[in-house]
Amino acid sequence: MAGLFAEAVVVLHFTVMAFLLVGGFLAWRWRWVIYPHLALGAWAVLSIITPTVCPLTVWENHFRVMAGMPPLETGFIDHYIDGVWYPESASTLVQLVLGAVVLTSWVGFYAGGRAARRLSHG
């Protein structure tokens, strides 16, 4: 059962990563989504610039050990994404591109809110 929980945490972690990438765009439609997305964005920046360990990685390792599996030697991104989806040498470029996508979503969110306010006061 612990192995199943470990896999569920991996799925949750990928879901969180997907939300980190597209959550700002979802907020264009559902404005309240921006708040959890901003919090997650702050966590992502913190985890990049400091040696912060993600709680989801801690949970995955806990369940992996309970299932008799070895814990991850590196973090989630290093284990499942870097060097798997793109070469490790491109990680800085990928971070910059993904950061630009997220910033674009935030700019669009802000611009959409300004346009809506102008229309409502117009």
PDB file of N, CA, C and O in Angstrom, residues 10 13 56-58 60-61 64-65 69-77 79-80:
ATOM      1  N   VAL A  10       3.716  11.162  -6.363  1.00  0.00           N
ATOM      2  CA  VAL A  10       4.369  11.540  -7.626  1.00  0.00           C
ATOM      3  C   VAL A  10       3.345  12.182  -8.564  1.00  0.00           C
ATOM      4  O   VAL A  10       3.603  13.241  -9.161  1.00  0.00           O
ATOM      5  N   HIS A  13       2.537  15.554  -7.319  1.00  0.00           N
ATOM      6  CA  HIS A  13       3.650  16.466  -7.560  1.00  0.00           C
ATOM      7  C   HIS A  13       3.643  16.951  -9.012  1.00  0.00           C
ATOM      8  O   HIS A  13       3.840  18.150  -9.282  1.00  0.00           O
ATOM      9  N   LEU A  56       6.224  17.525  -0.555  1.00  0.00           N
ATOM     10  CA  LEU A  56       5.785  16.391  -1.370  1.00  0.00           C
ATOM     11  C   LEU A  56       6.922  15.389  -1.582  1.00  0.00           C
ATOM     12  O   LEU A  56       6.690  14.178  -1.598  1.00  0.00           O
ATOM     13  N   THR A  57       8.132  15.889  -1.731  1.00  0.00           N
ATOM     14  CA  THR A  57       9.282  14.997  -1.855  1.00  0.00           C
ATOM     15  C   THR A  57       9.515  14.248  -0.549  1.00  0.00           C
ATOM     16  O   THR A  57       9.818  13.045  -0.552  1.00  0.00           O
ATOM     17  N   VAL A  58       9.328  14.931   0.566  1.00  0.00           N
ATOM     18  CA  VAL A  58       9.456  14.282   1.875  1.00  0.00           C
ATOM     19  C   VAL A  58       8.430  13.158   1.993  1.00  0.00           C
ATOM     20  O   VAL A  58       8.747  12.039   2.417  1.00  0.00           O
ATOM     21  N   GLU A  60       6.887  11.560  -0.478  1.00  0.00           N
ATOM     22  CA  GLU A  60       7.213  10.475  -1.405  1.00  0.00           C
ATOM     23  C   GLU A  60       8.304   9.585  -0.814  1.00  0.00           C
ATOM     24  O   GLU A  60       8.192   8.348  -0.841  1.00  0.00           O
ATOM     25  N   ASN A  61       9.356  10.202  -0.294  1.00  0.00           N
ATOM     26  CA  ASN A  61      10.438   9.414   0.301  1.00  0.00           C
ATOM     27  C   ASN A  61       9.948   8.582   1.482  1.00  0.00           C
ATOM     28  O   ASN A  61      10.358   7.433   1.653  1.00  0.00           O
ATOM     29  N   ARG A  64       8.111   5.699   0.012  1.00  0.00           N
ATOM     30  CA  ARG A  64       9.044   4.805  -0.682  1.00  0.00           C
ATOM     31  C   ARG A  64       9.779   3.919   0.329  1.00  0.00           C
ATOM     32  O   ARG A  64       9.902   2.712   0.126  1.00  0.00           O
ATOM     33  N   VAL A  65      10.257   4.508   1.400  1.00  0.00           N
ATOM     34  CA  VAL A  65      10.970   3.740   2.428  1.00  0.00           C
ATOM     35  C   VAL A  65      10.022   2.729   3.070  1.00  0.00           C
ATOM     36  O   VAL A  65      10.393   1.567   3.288  1.00  0.00           O
ATOM     37  N   MET A  69      11.434   0.629  -0.821  1.00  0.00           N
ATOM     38  CA  MET A  69      12.122   1.219  -1.960  1.00  0.00           C
ATOM     39  C   MET A  69      13.137   2.235  -1.446  1.00  0.00           C
ATOM     40  O   MET A  69      12.960   2.809  -0.369  1.00  0.00           O
ATOM     41  N   PRO A  70      14.185   2.501  -2.213  1.00  0.00           N
ATOM     42  CA  PRO A  70      15.132   3.524  -1.765  1.00  0.00           C
ATOM     43  C   PRO A  70      14.523   4.920  -1.912  1.00  0.00           C
ATOM     44  O   PRO A  70      13.737   5.160  -2.828  1.00  0.00           O
ATOM     45  N   PRO A  71      14.862   5.830  -1.016  1.00  0.00           N
ATOM     46  CA  PRO A  71      14.386   7.209  -1.179  1.00  0.00           C
ATOM     47  C   PRO A  71      15.073   7.854  -2.376  1.00  0.00           C
ATOM     48  O   PRO A  71      16.102   7.366  -2.850  1.00  0.00           O
ATOM     49  N   LEU A  72      14.483   8.920  -2.868  1.00  0.00           N
ATOM     50  CA  LEU A  72      15.107   9.665  -3.958  1.00  0.00           C
ATOM     51  C   LEU A  72      16.435  10.229  -3.461  1.00  0.00           C
ATOM     52  O   LEU A  72      16.509  10.768  -2.358  1.00  0.00           O
ATOM     53  N   GLU A  73      17.459  10.098  -4.266  1.00  0.00           N
ATOM     54  CA  GLU A  73      18.761  10.660  -3.893  1.00  0.00           C
ATOM     55  C   GLU A  73      18.814  12.153  -4.150  1.00  0.00           C
ATOM     56  O   GLU A  73      19.631  12.858  -3.579  1.00  0.00           O
ATOM     57  N   THR A  74      17.957  12.617  -5.041  1.00  0.00           N
ATOM     58  CA  THR A  74      17.872  14.035  -5.376  1.00  0.00           C
ATOM     59  C   THR A  74      16.421  14.463  -5.215  1.00  0.00           C
ATOM     60  O   THR A  74      15.571  13.663  -4.844  1.00  0.00           O
ATOM     61  N   GLY A  75      16.118  15.691  -5.537  1.00  0.00           N
ATOM     62  CA  GLY A  75      14.747  16.173  -5.464  1.00  0.00           C
ATOM     63  C   GLY A  75      13.899  15.669  -6.618  1.00  0.00           C
ATOM     64  O   GLY A  75      14.379  15.009  -7.546  1.00  0.00           O
ATOM     65  N   PHE A  76      12.634  15.989  -6.550  1.00  0.00           N
ATOM     66  CA  PHE A  76      11.654  15.560  -7.550  1.00  0.00           C
ATOM     67  C   PHE A  76      12.062  15.969  -8.962  1.00  0.00           C
ATOM     68  O   PHE A  76      12.080  15.154  -9.883  1.00  0.00           O
ATOM     69  N   ILE A  77      12.386  17.248  -9.132  1.00  0.00           N
ATOM     70  CA  ILE A  77      12.726  17.748 -10.471  1.00  0.00           C
ATOM     71  C   ILE A  77      13.993  17.074 -10.982  1.00  0.00           C
ATOM     72  O   ILE A  77      14.036  16.633 -12.138  1.00  0.00           O
ATOM     73  N   HIS A  79      15.131  14.190 -10.222  1.00  0.00           N
ATOM     74  CA  HIS A  79      14.914  12.758 -10.446  1.00  0.00           C
ATOM     75  C   HIS A  79      14.012  12.476 -11.650  1.00  0.00           C
ATOM     76  O   HIS A  79      14.308  11.597 -12.448  1.00  0.00           O
ATOM     77  N   TYR A  80      12.902  13.211 -11.754  1.00  0.00           N
ATOM     78  CA  TYR A  80      11.885  12.893 -12.755  1.00  0.00           C
ATOM     79  C   TYR A  80      11.909  13.777 -14.006  1.00  0.00           C
ATOM     80  O   TYR A  80      11.319  13.415 -15.020  1.00  0.00           O
TER      81      TYR A  80
END
